[in-house]
Structure formats: C-alpha cells, structure tokens
Short mmCIF file of C-alpha atoms in Angstrom, two decimals:
data_model
loop_
_atom_site.label_atom_id
_atom_site.label_comp_id
_atom_site.label_asym_id
_atom_site.label_seq_id
_atom_site.Cartn_x
_atom_site.Cartn_y
_atom_site.Cartn_z
CA MET A 1 0.07 0.15 0.06
CA SER A 2 1.40 3.40 -0.98
CA LEU A 3 1.92 6.17 1.78
CA LYS A 4 -0.51 8.33 0.06
CA ILE A 5 -3.43 5.51 0.48
CA SER A 6 -2.24 4.51 3.91
CA LEU A 7 -2.26 8.17 5.20
CA ARG A 8 -5.71 8.63 3.44
CA LYS A 9 -7.11 5.43 5.09
CA LEU A 10 -5.88 6.43 8.69
CA TYR A 11 -7.38 9.82 8.15
CA GLU A 12 -10.71 8.58 7.26
CA LYS A 13 -10.73 6.05 10.24
CA LEU A 14 -9.75 8.76 12.57
CA LEU A 15 -12.46 10.86 11.18
CA ASP A 16 -14.98 7.98 11.42
CA LEU A 17 -14.09 7.75 15.06
CA TYR A 18 -13.98 11.28 16.39
CA GLY A 19 -15.48 13.23 13.83
CA TYR A 20 -14.59 16.84 12.88
CA GLN A 21 -12.86 18.56 15.45
CA ASN A 22 -13.06 21.90 13.81
CA TRP A 23 -9.93 23.37 15.24
CA TRP A 24 -8.60 26.09 15.82
CA PRO A 25 -11.23 26.99 18.55
CA ILE A 26 -12.40 30.45 18.51
CA ASP A 27 -15.49 32.54 19.90
CA GLU A 28 -17.01 33.53 16.54
CA GLU A 29 -19.89 35.29 18.16
CA TYR A 30 -17.73 37.62 20.44
CA HIS A 31 -15.49 38.53 17.36
CA LYS A 32 -18.98 39.14 15.29
CA ASN A 33 -20.37 41.42 18.20
CA MET A 34 -16.93 43.35 18.53
CA GLY A 35 -16.26 43.59 15.00
CA THR A 36 -12.72 42.07 15.45
CA ASP A 37 -11.00 39.68 13.25
CA PRO A 38 -11.32 36.14 14.41
CA ARG A 39 -7.93 35.38 12.96
CA ASP A 40 -6.47 37.39 15.90
CA GLU A 41 -7.47 34.95 18.18
CA VAL A 42 -5.90 32.20 16.46
CA ILE A 43 -2.67 34.21 16.17
CA ILE A 44 -2.81 35.45 20.02
CA SER A 45 -3.63 31.71 21.08
CA ALA A 46 -0.99 30.19 19.03
CA VAL A 47 1.56 32.09 21.35
CA LEU A 48 -0.23 31.75 24.64
CA THR A 49 -0.63 27.87 24.23
CA GLN A 50 3.18 27.48 24.13
CA ASN A 51 4.18 25.08 27.23
CA THR A 52 0.93 24.93 28.84
CA SER A 53 -2.70 23.51 28.62
CA TRP A 54 -5.43 24.61 26.33
CA LYS A 55 -7.47 25.22 29.65
CA ASN A 56 -5.02 27.75 30.76
CA VAL A 57 -5.11 29.48 27.49
CA GLU A 58 -8.97 29.98 27.59
CA ARG A 59 -8.48 31.35 31.01
CA ALA A 60 -6.06 33.99 29.85
CA LEU A 61 -8.25 34.73 26.56
CA GLU A 62 -11.47 35.18 28.93
CA ARG A 63 -9.33 37.68 30.92
CA ILE A 64 -8.40 39.70 27.73
CA LYS A 65 -11.98 39.83 26.75
CA ARG A 66 -13.10 40.94 30.07
CA GLU A 67 -10.58 43.55 30.66
CA GLY A 68 -9.84 44.73 26.98
CA ILE A 69 -10.49 43.52 23.28
CA LEU A 70 -9.18 40.37 22.05
CA SER A 71 -7.40 41.60 19.01
CA LEU A 72 -3.95 42.31 17.77
CA GLU A 73 -4.73 45.95 17.77
CA PHE A 74 -5.37 45.62 21.40
CA VAL A 75 -2.13 43.90 22.02
CA ARG A 76 -0.25 46.64 19.99
CA SER A 77 -1.55 49.41 21.90
CA VAL A 78 -1.90 48.16 25.76
CA ASP A 79 1.01 48.64 27.93
CA GLU A 80 3.18 45.58 28.51
CA LYS A 81 2.49 45.35 32.37
CA THR A 82 -1.30 45.17 31.74
CA LEU A 83 -0.81 42.43 29.08
CA GLN A 84 1.45 40.42 31.20
CA ASP A 85 -1.28 40.45 33.81
CA LEU A 86 -4.21 39.65 31.32
CA ILE A 87 -1.98 36.54 30.12
CA ARG A 88 -0.72 35.26 33.55
CA PRO A 89 -2.97 32.16 33.51
CA ALA A 90 -1.21 30.98 30.43
CA GLY A 91 2.12 30.95 32.04
CA PHE A 92 5.49 32.42 31.15
CA TYR A 93 3.60 35.75 30.95
CA THR A 94 6.74 38.02 30.70
CA LEU A 95 8.18 36.15 27.78
CA LYS A 96 4.91 35.54 26.16
CA SER A 97 3.81 39.26 26.29
CA LYS A 98 6.96 40.38 24.42
CA ARG A 99 6.16 37.59 21.81
CA LEU A 100 2.88 38.69 21.51
CA LYS A 101 3.96 42.53 21.12
CA GLU A 102 6.43 41.73 18.51
CA LEU A 103 4.21 39.38 16.58
CA ALA A 104 1.34 41.93 16.66
CA LEU A 105 3.49 44.64 15.39
CA PHE A 106 4.77 42.27 12.57
CA MET A 107 1.27 41.16 11.65
CA ASN A 108 -0.17 44.60 10.90
CA PRO A 109 -2.62 44.43 9.13
CA THR A 110 -3.97 40.63 10.12
CA GLU A 111 -4.55 40.14 6.43
CA LYS A 112 -0.81 39.93 6.15
CA VAL A 113 -1.09 36.17 7.38
CA LYS A 114 -2.36 35.31 4.00
CA TYR A 115 1.02 35.94 2.42
CA VAL A 116 3.61 36.36 4.98
CA SER A 117 6.49 33.88 4.54
CA ARG A 118 7.27 31.29 7.06
CA GLY A 119 10.86 32.29 7.21
CA ASP A 120 9.98 35.88 8.23
CA LEU A 121 7.75 34.50 11.13
CA LEU A 122 10.47 32.39 12.30
CA LYS A 123 12.61 35.33 12.52
CA ILE A 124 10.43 36.61 15.30
CA LYS A 125 11.91 35.86 18.67
CA GLY A 126 10.03 33.00 20.23
CA ILE A 127 8.21 31.91 17.35
CA GLY A 128 9.18 28.47 16.53
CA ARG A 129 8.32 26.01 13.74
CA GLU A 130 4.98 24.63 15.25
CA THR A 131 3.73 28.25 16.23
CA ALA A 132 4.46 29.65 12.78
CA ASP A 133 2.79 26.58 11.20
CA VAL A 134 -0.36 27.05 13.42
CA ILE A 135 -0.66 30.48 12.41
CA LEU A 136 -0.29 30.06 8.69
CA LEU A 137 -2.57 26.78 8.77
CA TYR A 138 -5.25 27.82 11.08
CA ALA A 139 -5.22 31.61 10.69
CA GLY A 140 -4.07 31.97 7.20
CA GLY A 141 -5.80 28.91 5.70
CA ARG A 142 -2.54 27.88 3.92
CA LEU A 143 -0.83 24.29 3.18
CA TYR A 144 1.47 24.17 6.26
CA PHE A 145 1.06 20.97 8.08
CA VAL A 146 1.70 21.16 12.11
CA ILE A 147 3.68 18.91 14.03
CA ASP A 148 3.73 18.58 17.84
CA LYS A 149 4.53 16.18 20.42
CA TYR A 150 1.36 14.05 19.67
CA THR A 151 1.95 13.79 16.29
CA GLN A 152 5.62 12.83 16.73
CA ARG A 153 4.50 9.91 19.05
CA PHE A 154 1.82 9.09 16.76
CA MET A 155 3.86 8.69 13.56
CA GLU A 156 6.83 6.84 15.45
CA ARG A 157 4.51 4.14 16.74
CA PHE A 158 2.24 3.87 13.66
CA TYR A 159 4.86 4.09 10.93
CA GLY A 160 7.99 3.69 12.51
CA LEU A 161 8.95 7.30 11.59
CA LYS A 162 11.31 9.34 13.97
CA GLY A 163 12.74 12.28 12.68
CA SER A 164 13.09 16.12 12.70
CA TYR A 165 10.36 18.54 12.78
CA GLU A 166 10.90 19.31 8.86
CA SER A 167 11.26 15.85 8.09
CA LEU A 168 7.71 14.84 9.38
CA LYS A 169 6.06 18.00 8.12
CA ASN A 170 7.40 17.14 4.68
CA PHE A 171 6.17 13.47 5.07
CA PHE A 172 2.75 14.78 5.42
CA GLU A 173 2.73 17.55 2.94
CA GLU A 174 4.28 15.21 0.25
CA ASN A 175 1.60 12.46 0.84
CA LEU A 176 -1.65 14.33 1.63
CA PRO A 177 -3.95 15.94 -0.66
CA LYS A 178 -3.65 19.58 -1.17
CA ASP A 179 -6.56 20.42 0.98
CA VAL A 180 -6.37 22.95 4.00
CA LYS A 181 -9.45 21.18 5.65
CA VAL A 182 -7.72 18.06 5.61
CA TYR A 183 -4.54 19.28 7.10
CA LYS A 184 -6.45 21.09 9.81
CA GLU A 185 -8.51 18.00 10.71
CA PHE A 186 -5.79 15.32 10.43
CA HIS A 187 -3.59 17.20 12.94
CA ALA A 188 -6.38 17.74 15.35
CA LEU A 189 -7.51 14.23 14.95
CA MET A 190 -4.08 12.73 15.69
CA ASP A 191 -3.94 14.88 18.84
CA GLU A 192 -7.19 13.63 19.99
CA HIS A 193 -6.51 9.91 19.43
CA ALA A 194 -2.87 10.49 21.01
CA LYS A 195 -4.47 11.89 24.17
CA ARG A 196 -7.14 8.98 24.37
CA PHE A 197 -4.91 6.07 23.56
CA CYS A 198 -1.52 6.71 22.24
CA LYS A 199 -0.34 8.26 25.36
CA SER A 200 3.55 8.14 26.59
CA ILE A 201 2.43 4.68 27.84
CA PRO A 202 0.09 3.44 25.16
CA LEU A 203 -3.50 1.94 25.83
CA CYS A 204 -2.94 -0.55 22.80
CA GLY A 205 -5.22 -3.21 24.14
CA GLY A 206 -8.14 -0.98 23.59
CA CYS A 207 -7.15 1.21 20.87
CA PRO A 208 -9.40 1.11 17.80
CA LEU A 209 -6.49 1.40 15.60
CA LYS A 210 -4.14 -1.17 16.78
CA ASP A 211 -4.72 -3.26 13.68
CA MET A 212 -3.17 -0.54 11.65
CA CYS A 213 -0.07 0.18 13.99
CA ILE A 214 3.14 -1.58 13.43
CA ASN A 215 4.07 -1.30 16.96
CA ALA A 216 0.93 -2.07 18.78
CA SER A 217 1.08 -4.35 21.98
CA PRO A 218 -1.90 -6.40 22.57
CA SER A 219 -1.33 -6.62 26.25
CA SER A 220 -0.84 -2.58 26.71
#
C-alpha cells in the first residue's frame, strides 16, 4: 500500500472515530459582536498555548475579553505590564507578552497572514516552527502541516517514523491531498487519538487503530 493511500485510510478512520474537530477553537460570536478579526484570536492563542494546557489559554483569553479587546490592535496598544497581567494564567507571561507584542506589530494588518513567508515568521523571537505553522494553517488557511509532540509520538508508533520536525512535516505535505481542511482535521484528530490511547504509556489493548499500527502491543 502506498503512503498516500495509507495516510488517507488513517485519516478516514480517525474521522470516523472522532468526527470533525473544527480546530482552531475561536469565539465567533464574540468577534461578530466586537467587529474584530477572528484570525487575531488564532494568532494570539498560538503564542499563549506554548508550554501550557489549552485550559490555561482559555482562562487568559477570557481575561483579555473581560478587561480589554481580543485583537492584535489591542495587543499593540496596551502597555506591557497590563498585557502580562491579562495573560498570566497561560504561564511564562513576561516572555509571552514580549512575543505577542512583536508578533502583533509584525502582523499588521492581520491580512498579512495570507501571504507572509514562514521564514519571516520564524525570525520573530520566540516564534518556532510549530507556532508559525499553526498561524499559517489555522489563521492563514495555508498548506503548512503542523507537527507537535502528539504527532511525533503517533507517527513513530504507527509508521516507525522518527525524525526532525521538518522531515515529518514534509512527510505529510508530500503524501496528503492539497486540502487545507484535511491538514487542519488530520492534525487535530491525531492529537485527539494520542490523548485517548497513544499516550506516553500507550493503551494499545483498547485502541481502535491497533490493527493499523506496526508497534501495537495487545497486552498494553
């Protein structure tokens, strides 16, 4: 079976198991009422989610909504001390406030996300490959596959692929259809499966994908 067919079957199986995940989660109603750009929330939360849980990101976003405006314009205009206080629940708030400030200044206007180069994003201090690809895919709607710790674990176990961020990213981009929705959903679905079954200590025995995994252990 070719890699393209194998990946497509895996995607379809994951979709059948968990349904559409509809990532990146944003508050559409809020942005409609405020007249703000929902892509701003993706860009802001992509930085906030570094080295923390999504629950903590949500707490920080709610504080921004309550005390300010969830937009890049607000991030650009608010003083850094206030911004640090607002994003405190997401942790590393001093570093993240600086990253958000620099990113907000760079991403002006937000529309820039539709054509900015990945290389230019990576030049911004604190914006690594995963954060850059999240912004380009989920805010920009562009064909950049996102690799995270769950994806790496998943691919090593299912395909025996253990490589660099770029090599895994290229693997997906070379073998998936050029479809932004597939990119978004596949990444989210693998994360969902990794959280349920493909944990650091895998639960292979009850895994609904064990017949497709080359490293599955029935006794796990």
